[in-house]
XYZ file of C-alpha atoms in Angstrom:
669
model
C 143.749 -83.147 -82.971
C 145.404 -80.329 -85.472
C 149.272 -79.937 -85.091
C 150.515 -76.700 -83.141
C 152.990 -74.652 -84.160
C 156.109 -75.702 -82.518
C 157.388 -73.719 -79.411
C 160.968 -73.972 -80.529
C 160.101 -72.334 -84.334
C 159.049 -69.277 -82.923
C 160.950 -66.504 -83.871
C 161.171 -62.769 -82.518
C 159.849 -63.307 -78.957
C 162.859 -64.006 -77.120
C 161.715 -62.493 -73.842
C 158.395 -64.274 -74.085
C 159.788 -67.465 -74.734
C 162.163 -67.381 -72.272
C 159.427 -66.281 -69.428
C 156.899 -69.366 -70.497
C 160.073 -71.650 -70.286
C 160.890 -70.322 -66.590
C 157.335 -70.544 -65.471
C 157.349 -74.324 -67.085
C 160.447 -75.266 -64.770
C 159.113 -73.821 -61.704
C 155.249 -73.352 -61.825
C 155.376 -71.271 -58.170
C 156.926 -68.461 -60.099
C 153.270 -67.637 -60.558
C 152.234 -67.550 -64.243
C 152.975 -64.746 -67.315
C 151.126 -61.969 -68.583
C 152.237 -61.190 -72.170
C 151.541 -57.391 -73.060
C 151.674 -56.659 -76.710
C 149.990 -55.347 -80.121
C 147.911 -57.398 -82.274
C 149.361 -60.036 -84.516
C 152.798 -60.799 -82.601
C 152.452 -64.419 -82.322
C 151.126 -64.296 -78.307
C 148.303 -66.972 -78.457
C 150.567 -69.322 -81.069
C 153.445 -69.258 -78.677
C 151.253 -69.853 -75.552
C 149.574 -72.881 -77.532
C 152.781 -74.088 -78.686
C 154.227 -74.224 -74.828
C 151.932 -77.338 -73.929
C 153.550 -79.572 -76.393
C 157.130 -79.542 -75.551
C 155.916 -79.811 -71.305
C 156.854 -83.301 -69.745
C 153.793 -85.773 -69.523
C 151.689 -85.679 -66.395
C 150.854 -89.067 -64.221
C 146.843 -89.363 -62.986
C 144.654 -92.160 -62.154
C 142.371 -93.553 -65.651
C 139.003 -91.476 -65.711
C 139.951 -89.300 -62.838
C 137.692 -85.638 -63.656
C 140.099 -84.112 -61.049
C 143.670 -84.924 -62.242
C 144.757 -86.285 -58.595
C 148.485 -86.496 -58.401
C 149.125 -90.535 -57.581
C 152.340 -89.278 -56.056
C 150.435 -86.772 -53.509
C 149.559 -89.294 -50.603
C 147.395 -86.219 -48.971
C 145.592 -85.552 -52.344
C 141.541 -86.077 -51.903
C 139.419 -86.663 -54.949
C 135.805 -84.948 -54.308
C 134.386 -88.145 -56.558
C 135.350 -90.303 -53.721
C 138.324 -92.247 -52.601
C 140.455 -93.884 -55.614
C 140.114 -97.399 -55.777
C 144.188 -98.978 -55.352
C 143.651 -100.983 -58.377
C 143.024 -97.832 -60.667
C 145.501 -97.875 -63.254
C 148.172 -94.970 -63.488
C 148.139 -93.605 -67.007
C 150.411 -90.476 -68.263
C 148.976 -87.835 -70.520
C 149.891 -84.478 -71.949
C 149.707 -81.111 -69.880
C 146.218 -79.420 -70.467
C 146.256 -76.061 -72.100
C 142.609 -74.962 -70.849
C 141.495 -71.499 -72.560
C 139.393 -69.391 -70.374
C 136.674 -67.142 -72.609
C 136.474 -63.865 -71.367
C 132.486 -64.058 -71.498
C 132.370 -67.496 -69.529
C 130.141 -67.973 -66.939
C 131.152 -68.408 -63.000
C 129.383 -71.985 -63.577
C 131.680 -72.712 -66.303
C 134.572 -71.769 -64.545
C 133.943 -73.160 -61.169
C 131.777 -75.960 -61.959
C 128.131 -76.405 -61.235
C 124.816 -78.551 -60.763
C 124.311 -81.318 -63.498
C 120.987 -80.263 -64.478
C 120.083 -83.273 -66.733
C 120.701 -85.799 -63.936
C 119.098 -83.585 -61.121
C 115.997 -83.176 -63.413
C 115.554 -86.705 -64.666
C 116.793 -88.670 -61.551
C 116.514 -86.320 -58.685
C 120.341 -86.859 -58.099
C 122.605 -83.744 -56.787
C 125.586 -84.465 -59.167
C 128.603 -81.802 -59.427
C 129.512 -81.160 -62.995
C 133.300 -80.014 -62.795
C 134.426 -76.243 -64.437
C 137.507 -75.098 -66.137
C 139.341 -74.626 -63.028
C 139.340 -78.382 -62.500
C 140.502 -79.360 -65.647
C 143.217 -76.885 -65.548
C 144.593 -78.596 -62.457
C 148.281 -79.402 -62.779
C 148.372 -77.763 -66.463
C 148.122 -74.357 -67.810
C 144.989 -71.966 -68.008
C 145.433 -69.615 -70.635
C 143.325 -66.166 -70.690
C 143.557 -64.302 -74.031
C 142.742 -60.453 -73.647
C 142.675 -61.286 -69.873
C 142.611 -57.511 -69.559
C 138.733 -57.752 -70.835
C 137.653 -60.510 -68.007
C 134.602 -59.399 -66.155
C 135.514 -58.609 -62.688
C 133.412 -61.801 -61.244
C 135.573 -64.133 -63.059
C 138.783 -62.184 -61.983
C 137.526 -62.443 -58.459
C 137.445 -66.484 -58.941
C 140.783 -66.603 -60.513
C 142.196 -64.447 -57.628
C 140.886 -67.065 -55.148
C 141.901 -69.977 -56.822
C 145.489 -68.724 -57.529
C 145.724 -67.535 -53.812
C 144.702 -71.052 -52.339
C 145.244 -73.466 -55.050
C 141.821 -74.846 -54.126
C 138.137 -74.280 -55.365
C 135.275 -74.140 -53.076
C 131.746 -74.477 -54.826
C 128.846 -73.774 -52.336
C 125.591 -73.218 -54.550
C 122.100 -74.833 -55.038
C 122.548 -77.056 -51.915
C 125.740 -78.687 -52.772
C 129.135 -78.280 -51.414
C 132.219 -79.430 -53.388
C 135.986 -78.347 -52.909
C 138.902 -79.500 -55.023
C 142.543 -78.739 -55.825
C 143.255 -76.227 -58.639
C 146.989 -75.162 -59.232
C 147.671 -74.450 -62.476
C 149.918 -71.825 -64.360
C 148.204 -68.780 -65.242
C 149.139 -67.235 -68.457
C 147.649 -64.145 -70.014
C 148.015 -62.060 -73.231
C 146.384 -58.756 -73.512
C 146.601 -55.732 -75.946
C 147.119 -52.470 -73.518
C 145.556 -50.245 -75.970
C 142.002 -51.996 -74.945
C 142.524 -51.343 -71.356
C 144.393 -52.426 -68.167
C 144.143 -55.185 -65.695
C 143.115 -54.882 -62.004
C 145.902 -54.204 -59.928
C 145.245 -57.483 -57.506
C 145.089 -59.560 -60.908
C 148.101 -57.915 -62.291
C 150.082 -58.623 -59.017
C 149.213 -62.420 -59.476
C 151.320 -62.901 -62.465
C 154.531 -63.483 -61.791
C 156.513 -62.464 -65.005
C 155.250 -59.702 -67.345
C 157.029 -59.297 -70.711
C 156.346 -56.943 -73.582
C 156.280 -58.080 -77.352
C 155.984 -56.116 -80.366
C 156.882 -57.039 -84.199
C 160.447 -57.128 -85.390
C 161.609 -54.308 -87.209
C 164.684 -56.178 -88.607
C 163.349 -56.915 -92.004
C 165.332 -59.741 -92.325
C 163.677 -61.311 -89.205
C 160.037 -60.403 -90.422
C 160.908 -62.406 -93.510
C 161.720 -65.447 -91.606
C 158.693 -65.104 -89.622
C 156.452 -64.993 -92.414
C 158.496 -68.144 -94.240
C 158.211 -70.302 -91.509
C 154.478 -69.278 -90.964
C 153.609 -69.716 -94.486
C 155.281 -73.307 -94.473
C 153.324 -74.190 -91.519
C 150.093 -73.389 -93.070
C 150.775 -75.068 -95.889
C 151.776 -78.527 -94.540
C 151.399 -78.500 -90.744
C 151.996 -81.715 -90.434
C 155.251 -81.697 -92.487
C 156.456 -78.574 -90.615
C 156.216 -80.065 -87.311
C 157.935 -82.853 -88.427
C 160.973 -81.262 -89.490
C 161.207 -79.570 -86.039
C 160.640 -82.443 -84.368
C 164.181 -82.945 -83.257
C 164.405 -79.652 -81.795
C 161.026 -79.945 -80.097
C 162.582 -83.447 -78.534
C 165.681 -81.644 -77.391
C 163.794 -78.836 -75.905
C 161.592 -80.975 -74.248
C 164.670 -83.156 -72.623
C 166.486 -79.808 -71.597
C 163.164 -78.978 -69.674
C 163.182 -82.292 -68.068
C 166.680 -81.852 -66.795
C 166.204 -78.108 -65.520
C 163.042 -79.342 -63.607
C 165.357 -82.098 -61.739
C 168.270 -79.456 -61.326
C 166.193 -76.537 -59.987
C 165.415 -78.459 -56.722
C 168.878 -78.135 -55.784
C 170.222 -74.690 -57.152
C 171.912 -73.119 -54.488
C 170.795 -69.279 -53.361
C 173.090 -67.962 -50.698
C 172.359 -65.332 -48.573
C 174.452 -62.868 -50.379
C 172.175 -63.578 -53.712
C 169.216 -63.235 -51.348
C 170.227 -59.789 -50.060
C 170.983 -58.269 -53.530
C 167.736 -59.218 -54.605
C 166.308 -57.525 -51.767
C 168.327 -54.552 -52.286
C 167.219 -54.474 -56.027
C 163.365 -54.835 -55.238
C 163.678 -52.127 -52.106
C 165.483 -49.537 -54.820
C 162.883 -50.174 -57.102
C 160.485 -49.118 -54.511
C 158.066 -52.183 -55.176
C 155.039 -53.030 -53.094
C 154.924 -56.174 -50.760
C 157.220 -59.162 -50.790
C 155.985 -61.196 -53.380
C 158.302 -59.546 -55.618
C 161.490 -60.755 -53.672
C 160.198 -64.204 -53.673
C 159.380 -64.226 -57.275
C 162.953 -62.736 -58.498
C 164.366 -65.260 -56.190
C 162.477 -68.673 -57.688
C 163.166 -66.912 -61.301
C 166.645 -66.666 -60.560
C 166.951 -70.368 -59.680
C 164.944 -71.477 -62.576
C 167.039 -69.420 -64.675
C 170.255 -71.080 -63.476
C 168.591 -74.366 -64.117
C 168.078 -73.594 -67.452
C 171.507 -72.415 -68.199
C 172.609 -75.956 -66.385
C 174.127 -74.101 -63.264
C 173.855 -75.605 -59.871
C 174.356 -71.887 -58.259
C 172.711 -68.389 -58.873
C 174.819 -65.678 -60.526
C 174.342 -61.799 -60.764
C 173.175 -62.511 -64.502
C 170.621 -64.686 -63.283
C 169.316 -61.992 -60.961
C 169.582 -59.586 -63.593
C 167.232 -61.533 -65.749
C 164.889 -61.940 -63.246
C 164.648 -58.897 -62.315
C 163.908 -57.608 -65.815
C 160.979 -60.155 -66.004
C 159.469 -60.016 -62.518
C 159.518 -55.997 -61.256
C 158.305 -53.793 -63.956
C 154.778 -54.620 -63.581
C 155.141 -54.112 -59.873
C 156.357 -50.557 -59.913
C 153.138 -48.826 -60.946
C 151.345 -46.935 -58.606
C 148.494 -45.851 -60.543
C 146.790 -46.907 -63.988
C 148.836 -43.905 -65.769
C 152.108 -44.878 -64.888
C 153.904 -46.974 -67.571
C 155.255 -50.313 -66.554
C 158.863 -50.717 -67.355
C 162.164 -50.929 -65.779
C 165.437 -48.607 -65.905
C 167.879 -51.178 -66.913
C 170.735 -48.787 -66.641
C 169.914 -48.433 -63.026
C 169.243 -52.116 -62.675
C 173.113 -52.726 -63.788
C 174.214 -50.315 -61.463
C 172.793 -51.988 -58.460
C 173.983 -54.964 -59.327
C 177.166 -54.152 -60.299
C 179.612 -56.651 -62.592
C 181.206 -58.899 -60.189
C 180.839 -61.939 -61.542
C 182.336 -63.073 -64.854
C 180.308 -63.914 -67.546
C 179.315 -67.243 -66.551
C 177.958 -68.754 -70.136
C 175.451 -71.273 -70.300
C 176.851 -74.748 -68.901
C 174.117 -76.619 -70.494
C 173.118 -77.108 -74.049
C 172.854 -74.312 -76.600
C 169.578 -72.975 -77.837
C 168.259 -74.533 -80.609
C 167.343 -72.199 -83.562
C 164.734 -70.000 -82.421
C 164.487 -71.588 -79.217
C 164.323 -69.543 -75.344
C 167.607 -68.389 -74.729
C 169.023 -66.202 -71.718
C 167.582 -62.897 -72.651
C 167.794 -60.647 -76.108
C 170.817 -60.186 -77.853
C 173.291 -57.224 -76.854
C 171.982 -54.875 -79.734
C 168.463 -55.742 -79.412
C 166.070 -52.503 -78.423
C 165.533 -52.297 -74.938
C 161.750 -51.234 -74.136
C 160.058 -50.558 -71.127
C 161.968 -47.487 -69.594
C 160.485 -46.569 -66.521
C 158.855 -43.013 -66.585
C 157.822 -41.468 -63.331
C 153.903 -40.382 -63.434
C 154.978 -36.687 -63.157
C 157.031 -37.025 -66.314
C 153.784 -38.411 -68.472
C 151.164 -36.498 -66.578
C 152.089 -33.559 -64.262
C 154.720 -31.010 -64.334
C 154.016 -29.618 -60.754
C 151.214 -27.814 -59.339
C 149.551 -25.218 -61.428
C 150.876 -21.572 -61.099
C 148.676 -19.292 -59.121
C 146.058 -17.321 -61.217
C 146.754 -14.036 -59.633
C 148.571 -13.093 -62.716
C 146.343 -13.038 -66.106
C 148.122 -14.520 -68.703
C 146.977 -14.263 -72.959
C 145.823 -17.327 -74.479
C 148.589 -18.444 -76.481
C 147.137 -20.810 -79.701
C 148.327 -24.159 -79.481
C 149.907 -23.716 -76.079
C 149.917 -27.173 -73.975
C 149.140 -27.240 -70.468
C 150.336 -30.004 -67.978
C 147.880 -31.649 -65.615
C 148.056 -31.549 -61.441
C 147.803 -35.091 -59.521
C 144.500 -36.560 -60.043
C 142.141 -36.725 -57.303
C 139.018 -38.783 -56.389
C 136.084 -37.808 -58.345
C 132.458 -37.533 -57.526
C 130.480 -40.629 -58.681
C 128.110 -39.714 -62.038
C 125.906 -42.549 -62.851
C 123.223 -43.088 -65.447
C 119.873 -43.321 -64.211
C 117.433 -46.327 -64.416
C 118.690 -50.024 -64.937
C 120.620 -51.175 -67.732
C 121.645 -54.280 -69.317
C 125.069 -53.713 -70.429
C 128.428 -55.332 -69.140
C 129.263 -56.017 -65.477
C 131.190 -52.996 -63.994
C 131.140 -50.418 -60.780
C 129.075 -47.571 -62.208
C 125.191 -47.644 -62.812
C 122.340 -50.060 -61.747
C 121.908 -52.844 -64.041
C 120.659 -56.470 -64.697
C 123.934 -58.659 -64.417
C 125.004 -62.339 -63.968
C 126.113 -61.430 -60.410
C 124.318 -59.656 -57.994
C 121.618 -59.110 -55.558
C 118.719 -61.624 -56.411
C 115.580 -59.542 -56.893
C 113.502 -61.914 -58.718
C 112.882 -64.888 -60.846
C 112.291 -65.063 -64.726
C 110.814 -68.157 -67.020
C 113.287 -69.925 -69.321
C 113.835 -73.443 -70.938
C 117.456 -73.172 -70.319
C 119.069 -71.434 -67.434
C 121.559 -69.329 -68.996
C 122.548 -67.368 -65.769
C 121.951 -68.521 -62.157
C 119.270 -71.116 -61.326
C 116.663 -69.862 -59.079
C 115.991 -73.384 -57.163
C 113.030 -72.017 -54.749
C 111.199 -70.853 -58.032
C 112.158 -73.808 -60.043
C 110.654 -76.236 -57.043
C 107.846 -74.032 -56.637
C 106.664 -74.498 -60.170
C 107.140 -77.877 -60.469
C 105.530 -78.680 -56.878
C 101.942 -78.625 -58.244
C 102.474 -81.226 -60.934
C 103.867 -83.811 -59.147
C 101.045 -85.911 -58.864
C 100.344 -85.910 -62.461
C 103.747 -86.707 -63.138
C 104.054 -89.513 -60.479
C 106.581 -87.687 -58.333
C 107.003 -88.054 -54.653
C 106.282 -91.816 -54.885
C 108.945 -95.082 -55.166
C 111.522 -92.457 -53.867
C 111.598 -91.060 -57.029
C 111.682 -87.545 -55.768
C 110.483 -84.146 -57.557
C 109.932 -84.599 -61.299
C 110.927 -81.390 -63.177
C 109.907 -80.560 -66.676
C 111.983 -78.003 -68.564
C 109.556 -75.483 -68.504
C 109.792 -75.439 -64.708
C 112.952 -73.991 -65.117
C 113.653 -70.777 -63.537
C 116.600 -68.364 -63.587
C 117.362 -65.471 -60.985
C 117.069 -62.083 -61.982
C 120.253 -60.125 -60.272
C 120.670 -56.712 -60.081
C 124.419 -55.229 -59.405
C 126.451 -52.521 -61.182
C 127.301 -51.955 -65.041
C 130.075 -50.536 -66.783
C 128.955 -47.344 -69.160
C 130.663 -45.461 -72.009
C 132.056 -41.976 -70.760
C 132.345 -39.592 -73.660
C 134.367 -36.271 -72.417
C 133.532 -33.500 -74.717
C 136.706 -30.944 -73.771
C 136.640 -27.473 -74.646
C 140.292 -26.457 -75.299
C 139.691 -22.581 -77.041
C 141.324 -19.808 -75.955
C 139.172 -18.795 -73.077
C 139.968 -22.010 -71.588
C 143.906 -21.292 -72.019
C 143.579 -18.042 -69.996
C 145.025 -17.672 -66.833
C 146.394 -20.921 -66.835
C 142.638 -22.916 -66.558
C 143.279 -25.653 -69.059
C 145.617 -27.209 -66.021
C 142.476 -27.204 -63.746
C 140.788 -28.540 -66.531
C 143.000 -31.410 -67.343
C 143.451 -32.030 -63.608
C 139.664 -32.687 -63.433
C 139.493 -34.682 -66.588
C 142.416 -37.014 -65.516
C 140.219 -37.638 -62.305
C 137.448 -38.350 -64.171
C 139.731 -40.848 -66.117
C 140.949 -42.311 -63.020
C 137.226 -43.024 -62.000
C 136.242 -44.457 -65.175
C 139.229 -47.083 -65.048
C 138.272 -48.156 -61.510
C 134.550 -48.681 -62.788
C 135.406 -50.712 -65.527
C 134.269 -47.991 -67.977
C 135.038 -47.342 -71.939
C 135.998 -43.862 -72.666
C 136.088 -41.601 -75.696
C 137.568 -38.289 -75.898
C 136.346 -35.138 -78.047
C 137.874 -31.826 -78.312
C 137.091 -28.882 -79.963
C 139.049 -25.505 -80.338
C 139.796 -22.904 -83.393
C 137.119 -24.385 -85.938
C 136.801 -27.904 -85.840
C 135.807 -30.977 -83.168
C 138.164 -34.105 -83.243
C 137.827 -37.440 -82.113
C 141.008 -37.228 -79.954
C 140.208 -41.052 -78.640
C 137.505 -43.305 -80.274
C 135.663 -45.175 -77.676
C 138.478 -47.638 -75.950
C 138.999 -49.368 -72.478
C 142.416 -47.938 -72.436
C 142.297 -45.256 -69.979
C 146.593 -44.557 -70.068
C 145.825 -43.715 -73.727
C 143.139 -41.461 -73.002
C 145.436 -39.690 -70.502
C 148.367 -39.492 -73.092
C 146.059 -37.677 -75.450
C 144.811 -35.815 -73.050
C 148.399 -34.548 -71.702
C 149.291 -33.667 -75.510
C 145.840 -31.598 -75.654
C 146.793 -27.839 -76.903
C 144.390 -25.163 -76.345
C 143.706 -21.676 -77.987
C 141.702 -20.134 -80.648
C 137.973 -19.842 -81.147
C 135.512 -22.056 -79.453
C 133.394 -24.095 -81.917
C 131.030 -25.556 -79.194
C 127.953 -26.283 -81.423
C 130.920 -28.521 -83.722
C 132.118 -30.136 -80.637
C 128.363 -31.475 -79.575
C 127.662 -32.139 -82.927
C 130.692 -34.480 -83.244
C 129.824 -36.029 -79.880
C 126.347 -36.990 -81.054
C 127.955 -38.678 -83.901
C 130.214 -40.852 -81.852
C 127.540 -42.021 -79.501
C 125.098 -42.910 -82.551
C 128.033 -45.081 -84.151
C 128.909 -46.646 -81.004
C 125.360 -47.359 -80.066
C 125.171 -49.620 -83.163
C 128.333 -51.253 -82.387
C 127.514 -51.791 -78.697
C 123.709 -51.253 -78.271
C 123.896 -52.620 -74.717
C 126.459 -50.196 -73.217
C 124.611 -46.704 -71.971
C 126.478 -43.737 -72.628
C 127.785 -41.089 -70.137
C 128.392 -37.661 -71.799
C 130.538 -35.002 -69.866
C 130.927 -31.802 -71.717
C 133.668 -29.815 -70.032
C 133.374 -26.066 -70.882
C 132.522 -22.499 -70.205
C 129.833 -22.476 -72.441
C 130.582 -19.572 -74.763
C 130.560 -20.292 -78.398
C 132.407 -17.773 -80.649
C 133.034 -19.582 -83.903
C 130.856 -18.810 -86.944
C 127.639 -17.195 -87.611
C 124.847 -17.616 -84.815
C 127.543 -19.569 -82.623
C 125.468 -19.713 -79.441
C 122.121 -20.593 -81.764
C 123.857 -23.442 -83.459
C 124.896 -24.821 -80.201
C 121.615 -24.522 -78.505
C 120.282 -26.337 -81.471
C 122.725 -29.181 -80.813
C 122.248 -29.246 -77.482
C 118.489 -29.585 -78.137
C 119.281 -32.438 -80.362
C 121.470 -33.961 -78.088
C 118.887 -34.082 -75.418
C 116.166 -35.311 -77.601
C 118.448 -38.545 -78.153
C 117.970 -39.300 -74.252
C 121.696 -39.484 -73.979
C 122.506 -38.594 -70.021
C 124.911 -35.635 -69.743
C 126.565 -33.751 -67.413
C 127.992 -30.316 -67.928
C 131.360 -29.578 -66.003
C 131.323 -25.599 -65.825
C 134.601 -24.183 -66.173
C 133.857 -20.373 -65.967
C 135.696 -18.756 -62.802
C 135.984 -15.220 -61.741
C 134.050 -12.589 -60.164
C 131.853 -11.867 -63.186
C 130.352 -14.839 -64.722
C 127.645 -15.080 -67.727
C 126.344 -18.425 -66.623
C 126.632 -19.809 -70.352
C 127.427 -23.319 -69.031
C 124.415 -23.446 -66.553
C 121.979 -22.422 -69.671
C 123.750 -25.261 -71.601
C 123.106 -28.025 -69.004
C 119.612 -26.676 -68.972
C 119.271 -27.250 -72.823
C 120.527 -30.685 -72.437
C 118.710 -31.707 -69.475
C 122.196 -32.422 -67.943
C 123.514 -31.817 -64.534
C 125.284 -28.833 -64.074
C 128.569 -29.257 -61.272
C 131.285 -26.512 -61.243
C 134.704 -27.189 -62.291
C 135.951 -26.978 -58.662
C 133.208 -29.785 -57.727
C 134.520 -32.617 -59.753
C 137.068 -33.693 -57.513
C 135.549 -33.065 -54.001
C 136.325 -35.729 -51.558
C 133.465 -37.514 -50.550
C 130.971 -35.942 -52.553
C 128.735 -37.941 -54.393
C 126.711 -36.885 -57.402
C 124.133 -38.612 -60.120
C 122.675 -38.015 -63.139
C 118.990 -37.198 -62.973
C 116.191 -35.548 -64.943
C 113.642 -33.292 -63.151
C 111.036 -36.366 -63.422
C 113.481 -38.996 -62.191
C 114.355 -39.884 -58.683
C 117.806 -39.864 -57.754
C 119.990 -42.989 -57.691
C 121.275 -44.195 -54.164
C 125.258 -44.021 -53.543
C 127.057 -46.744 -54.709
């Protein structure tokens, strides 16, 4: 087994190493979510944690890691013989791939035993292997929805129930969930986000001397992993011993009513949802006290716990930035306690500490959603205002957007927008295959094998059915997929007139919120003055798109043709990169074209080209007032797109679909 980078040798991730240490002391805290840019040693640190955890006692050969000290534990394989030896093994770090199937995660029918011997046998999945260990999900924000549902169920109940293909199995699955993610690639579902007890933000250190030390240690490890690990062995052993001592001490840490009241006041003041925040903060404060060698919780412990447990619980919608106002936290806690200082051993070089140093930059300052996206309601339209080139309008509060879907049946990644063939969904048929890549269609498999039983000698001598690989049938299921929503937004002077851009940004923000809920990728193209720019390449990060939209200026001429041409180029490149994801083009404009010779003619030709590619489109008509030219409606006809007035984008309860003149409308999702 290759050597892992020593946990105590990690430099520059104090909050991350501290959070991982605290959940190792008390797994009931609920796991850690690590948010940060790429190249910040997130995965390296997580993998190093397993090396310093105490050994786990289990029965030899037990596939479900039943605890020998738990008299109520039941093994799905049957009662364990009293003579079975008890062994100690290292804690398992089980990595869950974002593209794993649900059978691989929860377990499935053992096909070779069923086909060869006619025996129904259960093959445990990753959740069984992770029991009493660590379950690590890299890029957890890219995890498919059906896997998120499985994780939520296991995390909430501590058990996994499998009801599939004629068998039923239930087993314990209690693990520490650790996830890492790059926020630029999209956010987590709120339900899964709330299941993480602690969250930390990591970034590359800005201190040159610290960066040099990181590079020096990494180069030394890559050159001689075994030697580097040996040099840090004493620090690793000391850290492991300190963890064992803290695990014993945490059971007796005193958490008095006064401290519980302080925790409740802090959680209430930051307006967090539910009571899970109070419980997680209390457990984290006790674990931090034990880590520092104290038998009672101080205000400093509560301060550290709140800083780790509350930031991600304050988000009200995906456009809110996570964070905690630490000045306000200090005001709420006061400074009644003297500096306690650690009663236990000091942290070793690079080891987890009680928090960042006093001169460390404080990240995650809280910002209200109105500061980042809205500056109040739009001003009334009763007074015409001239368009100011480069003026920046703010958006109002997003509302529920009407549903826009791509017609037909796709085969993209599972989501919540358009009809598609997906691994999860309603069974509509079966497909032939020598291997079952998706769900086994058991009735179809039996039906295919039944006519051949006489020639194969089946159903005699208690052999049961005899199957061949060619008999296998996999279920064809239909669900919903995610799409690429490309927003092509007109930011010219005609949009800035009479504060119309505020309404446009509000409508686009509502479409972005809808894309987040439906797990779409988004892209943003804007056009004004003389050019069209890709303000945001295709990404899963809806909050990044909202920030680009908030900073979007308006004014100047209208290069409509350039906007359509740039959109076509973005779609062409993305089709090469991700051909299974179907695009949805949303053009937000009043249809005017005022830049260059034959502006309307060039726009018409660009729209005709887009329509010829088969891309599904929607034109959001931003033209207002009593006298209208109807240019946006003409553009929609050329694009073979649906024409939607601006005021109907956020109509509550209104459902629209993308369709052509010959295609039937899709049903309501």
